[in-house]
mmCIF file of C-alpha atoms in Angstrom:
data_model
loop_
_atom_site.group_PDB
_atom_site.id
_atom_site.type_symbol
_atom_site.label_atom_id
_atom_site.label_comp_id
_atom_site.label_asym_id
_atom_site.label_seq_id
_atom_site.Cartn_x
_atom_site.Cartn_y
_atom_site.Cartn_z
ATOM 1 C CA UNK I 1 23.148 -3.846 23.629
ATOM 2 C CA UNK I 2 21.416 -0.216 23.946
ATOM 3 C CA UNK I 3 23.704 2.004 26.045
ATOM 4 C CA UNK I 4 22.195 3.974 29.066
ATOM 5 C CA UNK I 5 21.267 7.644 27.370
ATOM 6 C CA UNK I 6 19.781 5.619 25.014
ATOM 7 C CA UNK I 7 17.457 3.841 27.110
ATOM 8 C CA UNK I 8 16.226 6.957 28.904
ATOM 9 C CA UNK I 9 15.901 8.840 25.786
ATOM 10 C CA UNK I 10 13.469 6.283 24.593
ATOM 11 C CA UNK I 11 11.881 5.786 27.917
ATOM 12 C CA UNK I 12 11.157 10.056 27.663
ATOM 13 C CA UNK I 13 10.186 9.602 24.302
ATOM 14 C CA UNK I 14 7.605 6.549 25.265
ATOM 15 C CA UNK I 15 6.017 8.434 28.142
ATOM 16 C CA UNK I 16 5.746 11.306 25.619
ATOM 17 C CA UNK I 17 3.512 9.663 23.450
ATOM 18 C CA UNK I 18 1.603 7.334 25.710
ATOM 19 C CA UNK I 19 -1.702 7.299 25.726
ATOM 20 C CA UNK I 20 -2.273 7.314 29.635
ATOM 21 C CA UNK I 21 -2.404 10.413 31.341
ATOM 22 C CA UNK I 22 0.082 9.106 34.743
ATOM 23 C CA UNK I 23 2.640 9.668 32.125
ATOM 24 C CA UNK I 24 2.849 13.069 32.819
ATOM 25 C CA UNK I 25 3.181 12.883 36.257
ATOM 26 C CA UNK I 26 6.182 10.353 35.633
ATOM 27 C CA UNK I 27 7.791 12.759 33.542
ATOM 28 C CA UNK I 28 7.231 15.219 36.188
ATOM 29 C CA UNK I 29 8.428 13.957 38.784
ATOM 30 C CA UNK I 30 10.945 11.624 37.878
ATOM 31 C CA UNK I 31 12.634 13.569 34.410
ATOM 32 C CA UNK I 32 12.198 17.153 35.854
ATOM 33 C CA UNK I 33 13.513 17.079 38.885
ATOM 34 C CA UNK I 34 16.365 14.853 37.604
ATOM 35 C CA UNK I 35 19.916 15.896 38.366
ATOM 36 C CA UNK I 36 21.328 15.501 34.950
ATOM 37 C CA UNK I 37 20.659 18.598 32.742
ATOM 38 C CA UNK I 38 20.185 16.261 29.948
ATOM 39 C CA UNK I 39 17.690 14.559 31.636
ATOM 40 C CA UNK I 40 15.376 17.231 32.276
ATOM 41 C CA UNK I 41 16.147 18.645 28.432
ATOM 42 C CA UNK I 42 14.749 15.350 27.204
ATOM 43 C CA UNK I 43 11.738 15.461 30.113
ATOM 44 C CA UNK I 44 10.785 18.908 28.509
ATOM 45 C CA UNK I 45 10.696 18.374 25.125
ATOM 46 C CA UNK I 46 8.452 15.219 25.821
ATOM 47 C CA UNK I 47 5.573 17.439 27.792
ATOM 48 C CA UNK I 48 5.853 20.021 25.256
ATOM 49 C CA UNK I 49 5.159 17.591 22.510
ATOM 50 C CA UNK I 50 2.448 15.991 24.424
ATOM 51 C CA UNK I 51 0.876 19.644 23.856
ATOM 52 C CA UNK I 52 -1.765 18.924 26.912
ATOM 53 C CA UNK I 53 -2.829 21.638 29.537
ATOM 54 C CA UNK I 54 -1.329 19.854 32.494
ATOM 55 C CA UNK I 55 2.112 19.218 30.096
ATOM 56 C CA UNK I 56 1.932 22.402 29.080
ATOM 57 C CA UNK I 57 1.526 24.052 32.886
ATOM 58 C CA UNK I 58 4.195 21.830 33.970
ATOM 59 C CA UNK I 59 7.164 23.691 31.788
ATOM 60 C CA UNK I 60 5.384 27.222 31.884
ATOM 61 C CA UNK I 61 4.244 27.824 35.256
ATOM 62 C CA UNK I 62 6.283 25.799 37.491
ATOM 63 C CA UNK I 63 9.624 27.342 38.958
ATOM 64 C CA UNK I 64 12.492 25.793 37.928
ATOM 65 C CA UNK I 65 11.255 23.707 35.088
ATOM 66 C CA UNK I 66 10.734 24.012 31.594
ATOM 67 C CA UNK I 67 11.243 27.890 30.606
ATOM 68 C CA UNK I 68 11.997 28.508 34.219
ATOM 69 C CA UNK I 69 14.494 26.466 34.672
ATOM 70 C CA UNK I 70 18.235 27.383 35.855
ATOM 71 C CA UNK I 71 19.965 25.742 33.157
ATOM 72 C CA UNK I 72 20.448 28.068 29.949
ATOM 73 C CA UNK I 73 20.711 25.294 27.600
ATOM 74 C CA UNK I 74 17.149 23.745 29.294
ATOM 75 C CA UNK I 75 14.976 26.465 28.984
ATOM 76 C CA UNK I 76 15.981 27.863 25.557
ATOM 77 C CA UNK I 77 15.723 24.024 24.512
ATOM 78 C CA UNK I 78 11.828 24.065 25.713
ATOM 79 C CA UNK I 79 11.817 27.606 24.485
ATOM 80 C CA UNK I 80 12.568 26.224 20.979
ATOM 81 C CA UNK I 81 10.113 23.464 21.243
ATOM 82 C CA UNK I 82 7.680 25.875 21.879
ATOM 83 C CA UNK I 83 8.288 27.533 19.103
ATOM 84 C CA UNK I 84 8.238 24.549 16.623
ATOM 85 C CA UNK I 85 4.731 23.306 17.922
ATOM 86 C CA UNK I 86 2.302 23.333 15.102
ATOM 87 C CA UNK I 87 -0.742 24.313 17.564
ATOM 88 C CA UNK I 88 -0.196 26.991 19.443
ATOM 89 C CA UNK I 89 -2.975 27.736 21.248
ATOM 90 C CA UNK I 90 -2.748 25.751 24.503
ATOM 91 C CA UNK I 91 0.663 27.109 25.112
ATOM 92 C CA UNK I 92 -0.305 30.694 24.428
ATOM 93 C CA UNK I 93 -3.445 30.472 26.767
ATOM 94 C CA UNK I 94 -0.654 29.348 29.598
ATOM 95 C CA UNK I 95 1.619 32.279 29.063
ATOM 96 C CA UNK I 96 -0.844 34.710 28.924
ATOM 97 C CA UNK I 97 -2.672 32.829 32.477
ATOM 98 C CA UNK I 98 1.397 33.398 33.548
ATOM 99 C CA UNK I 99 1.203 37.009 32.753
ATOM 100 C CA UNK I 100 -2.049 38.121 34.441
ATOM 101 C CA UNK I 101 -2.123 35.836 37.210
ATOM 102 C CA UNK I 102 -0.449 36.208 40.617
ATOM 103 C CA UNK I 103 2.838 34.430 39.583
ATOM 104 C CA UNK I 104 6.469 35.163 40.843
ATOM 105 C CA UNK I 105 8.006 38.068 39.361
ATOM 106 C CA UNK I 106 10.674 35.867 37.125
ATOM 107 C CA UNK I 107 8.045 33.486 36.043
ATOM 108 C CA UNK I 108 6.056 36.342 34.787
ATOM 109 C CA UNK I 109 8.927 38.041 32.940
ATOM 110 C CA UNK I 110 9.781 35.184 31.181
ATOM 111 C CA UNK I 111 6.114 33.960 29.778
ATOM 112 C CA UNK I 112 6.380 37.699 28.625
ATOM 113 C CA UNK I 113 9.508 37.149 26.622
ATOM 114 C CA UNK I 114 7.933 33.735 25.346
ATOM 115 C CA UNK I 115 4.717 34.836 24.694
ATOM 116 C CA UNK I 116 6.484 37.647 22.816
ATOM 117 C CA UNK I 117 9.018 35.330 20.546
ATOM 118 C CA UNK I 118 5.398 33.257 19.909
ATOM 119 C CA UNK I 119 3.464 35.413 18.492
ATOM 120 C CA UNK I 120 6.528 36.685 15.867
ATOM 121 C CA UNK I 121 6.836 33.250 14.570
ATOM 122 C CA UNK T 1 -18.359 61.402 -80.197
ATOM 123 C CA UNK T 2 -17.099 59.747 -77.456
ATOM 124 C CA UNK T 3 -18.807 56.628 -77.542
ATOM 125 C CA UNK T 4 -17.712 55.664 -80.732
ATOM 126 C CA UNK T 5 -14.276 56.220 -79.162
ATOM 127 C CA UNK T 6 -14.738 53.782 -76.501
ATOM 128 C CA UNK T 7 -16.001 51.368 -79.042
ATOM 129 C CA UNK T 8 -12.821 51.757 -81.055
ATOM 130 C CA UNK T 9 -10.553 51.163 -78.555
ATOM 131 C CA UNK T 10 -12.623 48.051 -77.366
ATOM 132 C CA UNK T 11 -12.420 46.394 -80.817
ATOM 133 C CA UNK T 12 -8.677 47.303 -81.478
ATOM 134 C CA UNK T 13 -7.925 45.598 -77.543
ATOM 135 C CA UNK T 14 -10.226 42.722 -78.649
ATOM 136 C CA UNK T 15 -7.920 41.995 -81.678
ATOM 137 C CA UNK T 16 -4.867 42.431 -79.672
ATOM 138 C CA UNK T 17 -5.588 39.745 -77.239
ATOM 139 C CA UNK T 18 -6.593 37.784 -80.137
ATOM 140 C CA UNK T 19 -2.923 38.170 -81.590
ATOM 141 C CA UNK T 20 -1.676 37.239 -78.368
ATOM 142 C CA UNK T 21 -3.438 33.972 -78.022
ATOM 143 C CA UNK T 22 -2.549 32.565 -81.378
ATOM 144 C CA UNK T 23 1.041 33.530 -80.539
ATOM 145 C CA UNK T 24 1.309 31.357 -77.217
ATOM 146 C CA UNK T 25 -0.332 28.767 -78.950
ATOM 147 C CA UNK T 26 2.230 29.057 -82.003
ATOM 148 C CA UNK T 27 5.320 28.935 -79.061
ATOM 149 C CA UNK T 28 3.696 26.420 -77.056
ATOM 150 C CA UNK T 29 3.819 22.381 -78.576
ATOM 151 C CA UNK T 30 0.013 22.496 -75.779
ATOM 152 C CA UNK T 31 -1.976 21.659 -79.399
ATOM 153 C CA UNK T 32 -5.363 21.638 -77.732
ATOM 154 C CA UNK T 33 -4.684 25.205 -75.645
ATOM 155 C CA UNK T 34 -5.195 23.498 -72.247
ATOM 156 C CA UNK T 35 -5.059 25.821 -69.496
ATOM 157 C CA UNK T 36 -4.964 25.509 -65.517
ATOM 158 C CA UNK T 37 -5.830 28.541 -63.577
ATOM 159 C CA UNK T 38 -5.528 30.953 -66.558
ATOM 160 C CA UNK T 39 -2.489 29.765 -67.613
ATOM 161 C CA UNK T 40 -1.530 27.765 -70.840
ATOM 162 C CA UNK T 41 0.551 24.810 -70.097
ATOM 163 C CA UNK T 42 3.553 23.776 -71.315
ATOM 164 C CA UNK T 43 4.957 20.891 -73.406
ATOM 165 C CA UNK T 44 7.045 19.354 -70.971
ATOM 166 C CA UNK T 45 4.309 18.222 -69.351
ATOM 167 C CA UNK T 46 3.229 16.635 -72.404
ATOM 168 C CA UNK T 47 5.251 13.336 -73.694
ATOM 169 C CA UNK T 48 7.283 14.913 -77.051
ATOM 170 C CA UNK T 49 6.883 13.537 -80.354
ATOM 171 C CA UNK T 50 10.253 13.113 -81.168
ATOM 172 C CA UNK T 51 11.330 10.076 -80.343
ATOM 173 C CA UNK T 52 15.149 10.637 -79.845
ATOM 174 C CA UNK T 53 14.381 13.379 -77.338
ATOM 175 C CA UNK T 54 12.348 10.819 -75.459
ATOM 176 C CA UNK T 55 15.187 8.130 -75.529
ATOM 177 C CA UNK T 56 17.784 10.645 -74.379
ATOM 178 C CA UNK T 57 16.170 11.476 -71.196
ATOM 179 C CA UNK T 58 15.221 7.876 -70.796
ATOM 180 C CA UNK T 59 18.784 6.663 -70.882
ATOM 181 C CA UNK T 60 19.707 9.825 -68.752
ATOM 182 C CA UNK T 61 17.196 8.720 -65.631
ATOM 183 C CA UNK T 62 18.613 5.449 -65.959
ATOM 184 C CA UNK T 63 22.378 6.701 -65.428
ATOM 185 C CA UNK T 64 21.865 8.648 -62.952
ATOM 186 C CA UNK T 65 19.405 5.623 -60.888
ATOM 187 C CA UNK T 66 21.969 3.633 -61.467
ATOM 188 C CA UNK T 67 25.169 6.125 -59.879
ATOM 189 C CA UNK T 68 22.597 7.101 -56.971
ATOM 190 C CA UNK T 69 22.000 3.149 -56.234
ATOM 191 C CA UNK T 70 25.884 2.579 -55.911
ATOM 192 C CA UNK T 71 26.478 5.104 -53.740
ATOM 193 C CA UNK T 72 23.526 3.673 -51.982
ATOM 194 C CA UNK T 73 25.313 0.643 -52.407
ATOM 195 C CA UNK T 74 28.505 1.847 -50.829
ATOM 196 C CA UNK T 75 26.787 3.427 -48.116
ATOM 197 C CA UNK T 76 24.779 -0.076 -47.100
ATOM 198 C CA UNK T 77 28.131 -1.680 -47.185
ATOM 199 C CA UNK T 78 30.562 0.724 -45.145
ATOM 200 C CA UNK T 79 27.587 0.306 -42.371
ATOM 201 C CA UNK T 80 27.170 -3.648 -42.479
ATOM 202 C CA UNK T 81 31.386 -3.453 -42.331
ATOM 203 C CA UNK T 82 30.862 -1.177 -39.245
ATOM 204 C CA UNK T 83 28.012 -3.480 -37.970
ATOM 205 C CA UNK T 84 29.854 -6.727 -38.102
ATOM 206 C CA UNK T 85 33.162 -5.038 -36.359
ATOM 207 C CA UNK T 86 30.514 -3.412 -33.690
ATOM 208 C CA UNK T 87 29.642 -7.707 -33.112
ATOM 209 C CA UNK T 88 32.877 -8.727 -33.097
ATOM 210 C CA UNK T 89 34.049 -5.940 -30.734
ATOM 211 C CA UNK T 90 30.812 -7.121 -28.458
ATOM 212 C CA UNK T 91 31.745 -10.630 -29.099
ATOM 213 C CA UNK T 92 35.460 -10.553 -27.733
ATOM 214 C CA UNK T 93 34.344 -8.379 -24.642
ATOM 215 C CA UNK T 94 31.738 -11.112 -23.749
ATOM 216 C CA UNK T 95 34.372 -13.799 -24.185
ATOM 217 C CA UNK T 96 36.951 -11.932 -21.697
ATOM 218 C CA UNK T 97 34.281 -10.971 -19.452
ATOM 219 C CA UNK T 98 33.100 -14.712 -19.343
ATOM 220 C CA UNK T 99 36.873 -15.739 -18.539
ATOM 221 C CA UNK T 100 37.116 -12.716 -15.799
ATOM 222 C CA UNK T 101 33.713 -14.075 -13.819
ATOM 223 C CA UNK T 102 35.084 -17.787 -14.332
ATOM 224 C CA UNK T 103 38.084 -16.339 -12.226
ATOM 225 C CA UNK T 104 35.623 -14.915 -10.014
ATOM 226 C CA UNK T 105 34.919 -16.897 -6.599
ATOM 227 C CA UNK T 106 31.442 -15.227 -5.213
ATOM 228 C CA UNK T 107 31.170 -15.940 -1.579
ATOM 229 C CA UNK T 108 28.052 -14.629 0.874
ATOM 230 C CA UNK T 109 29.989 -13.309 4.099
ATOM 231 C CA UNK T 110 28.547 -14.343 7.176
ATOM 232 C CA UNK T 111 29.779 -11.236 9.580
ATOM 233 C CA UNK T 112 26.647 -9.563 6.777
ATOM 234 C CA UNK T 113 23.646 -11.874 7.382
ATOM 235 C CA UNK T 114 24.741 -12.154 10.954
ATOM 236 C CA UNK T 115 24.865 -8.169 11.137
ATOM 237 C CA UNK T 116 21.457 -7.718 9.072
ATOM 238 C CA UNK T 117 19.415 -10.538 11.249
ATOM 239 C CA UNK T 118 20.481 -8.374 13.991
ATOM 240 C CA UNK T 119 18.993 -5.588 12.859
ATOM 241 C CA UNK T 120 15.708 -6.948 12.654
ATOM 242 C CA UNK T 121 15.810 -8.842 15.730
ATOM 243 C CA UNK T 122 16.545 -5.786 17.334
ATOM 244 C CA UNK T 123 13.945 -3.580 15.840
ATOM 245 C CA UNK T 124 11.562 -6.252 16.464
ATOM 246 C CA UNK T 125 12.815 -7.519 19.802
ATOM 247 C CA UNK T 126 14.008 -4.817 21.431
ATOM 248 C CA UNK T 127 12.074 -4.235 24.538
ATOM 249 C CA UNK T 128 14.128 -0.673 24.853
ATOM 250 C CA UNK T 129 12.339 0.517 21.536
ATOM 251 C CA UNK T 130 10.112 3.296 21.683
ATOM 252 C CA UNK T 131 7.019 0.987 20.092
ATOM 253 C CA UNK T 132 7.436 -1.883 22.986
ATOM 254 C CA UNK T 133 7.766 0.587 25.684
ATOM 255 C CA UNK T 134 4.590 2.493 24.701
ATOM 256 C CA UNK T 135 3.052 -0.187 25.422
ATOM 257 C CA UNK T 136 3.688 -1.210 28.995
ATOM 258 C CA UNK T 137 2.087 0.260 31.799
ATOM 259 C CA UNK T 138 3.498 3.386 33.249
ATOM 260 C CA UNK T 139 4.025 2.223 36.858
ATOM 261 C CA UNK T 140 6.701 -0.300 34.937
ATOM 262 C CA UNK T 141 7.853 3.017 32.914
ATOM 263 C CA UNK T 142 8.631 4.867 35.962
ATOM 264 C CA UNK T 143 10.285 2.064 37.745
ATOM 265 C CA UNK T 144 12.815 1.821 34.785
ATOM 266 C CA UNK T 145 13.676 5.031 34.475
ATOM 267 C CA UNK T 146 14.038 5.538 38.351
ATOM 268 C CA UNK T 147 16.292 2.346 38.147
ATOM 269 C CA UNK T 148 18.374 3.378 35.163
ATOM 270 C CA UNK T 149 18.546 6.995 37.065
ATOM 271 C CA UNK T 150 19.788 5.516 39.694
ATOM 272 C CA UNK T 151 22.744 3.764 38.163
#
């Protein structure tokens, strides 16, 4: 019998790679605003694989999630992912969009450090 | 003055080489002078005329044939010896190794078969595997996850 973390893990991991579009909102709104750290660590890495716009938005732009969110070990896990995608583009687009754009202060410090940390590797 | 000089000296070389040549032919047993490449060949090439000479080195090629085949003799047998111990060496080590696997009870655990069936059952079965939930719809994705969540 699978245990419980790794049910969800594959459930993440399914609505990373499916093919319909809802799945992001799922992931949004179920995984990220989870209360379990791991939980929104998994949620994370499965929009930034997806490597869509709206996945992509989701873990850039959006306070508290993705890069931006409170736990250390969450955002430098999406920062990582980030950093391991093979195209780049989409995600650099977003962080620049976070730089110029009329973001919160935190938000835009942080797509600087990413964007930064991108284009060295 | 001169010339006649030159000429002098090209008769008296003339008659030099001349000496020469009847004196390799006198040295060499080569009756008929036959050369290769500008040089006279000996007798030994040529069968001698003596006939003792002839029988000596005849009897002499036979010796030594015949001490070269027994040591080719005694070679051929030291390997067949070390051939038919290599068998009977291979032979005995069969034999034991045919007693040890008579000894030998083989017997397929079940705990195995029963653990490897449910391998594939469960890679194929699973409805918690990554492949089966890909493809049900997402409404039933979120539900589960909401549900498991929740627990």
């Amino acid at each position: 019998m699978m245990n419980r973390d790794k049910k969800i893990n594959n459930i993440i991991e399914a609505l990373s790679r499916h093919e319909d579009n809802s799945a992001v909102a799922v992931l949004e709104e179920v995984g990220t605003n989870s209360t379990e750290d791991e939980v929104r660590r998994l949620t994370s890495r499965a929009l930034v694989n997806r490597n869509t716009r709206d996945s992509l938005s989701i873990v850039i732009l959006e306070k508290g999630k993705g890069i931006n969110d409170l736990s250390t070990n969450v955002a430098m896990s999406t920062i990582n992912e980030l950093l391991s995608l093979e195209d780049k583009t989409q995600a650099m687009e977003l962080l620049l969009e976070a730089e110029e754009s009329d973001y919160e202060e935190n938000i835009k410090e942080t797509a600087r450090s990413v964007k930064a940390l991108m284009a060295f590797s | 003055m001169e010339i006649k000089s030159i000429n002098v000296f090209k008769q008296s070389s003339k008659s030099v080489e001349k000496n020469e040549n009847r004196e390799n032919r006198a040295n060499h047993t080569n009756p008929f002078g036959v050369n290769f490449k500008g040089n006279i060949i000996n007798a030994d090439v040529f069968e001698s005329s003596e006939k003792g000479q002839s029988e000596n080195r005849v009897n002499k090629f036979v010796d030594s044939i015949r001490v070269g085949s027994m040591n080719a003799f005694s070679s051929i047998s030291n390997r067949l010896n070390s051939v038919v111990s290599f068998g009977r060496r291979i032979k005995s080590d069969v034999s034991n190794m045919w007693q040890q696997a008579n000894n030998i009870e083989i017997t397929l655990g079940v705990p195995t078969f029963r653990g490897w069936s449910d391998s594939l059952k469960e890679k194929f079965n699973n409805p918690y595997s990554v492949d089966n939930l890909q493809k049900r719809d997402t409404c039933d994705l979120r539900s589960e996850l909401e549900n498991i969540l929740a627990v």
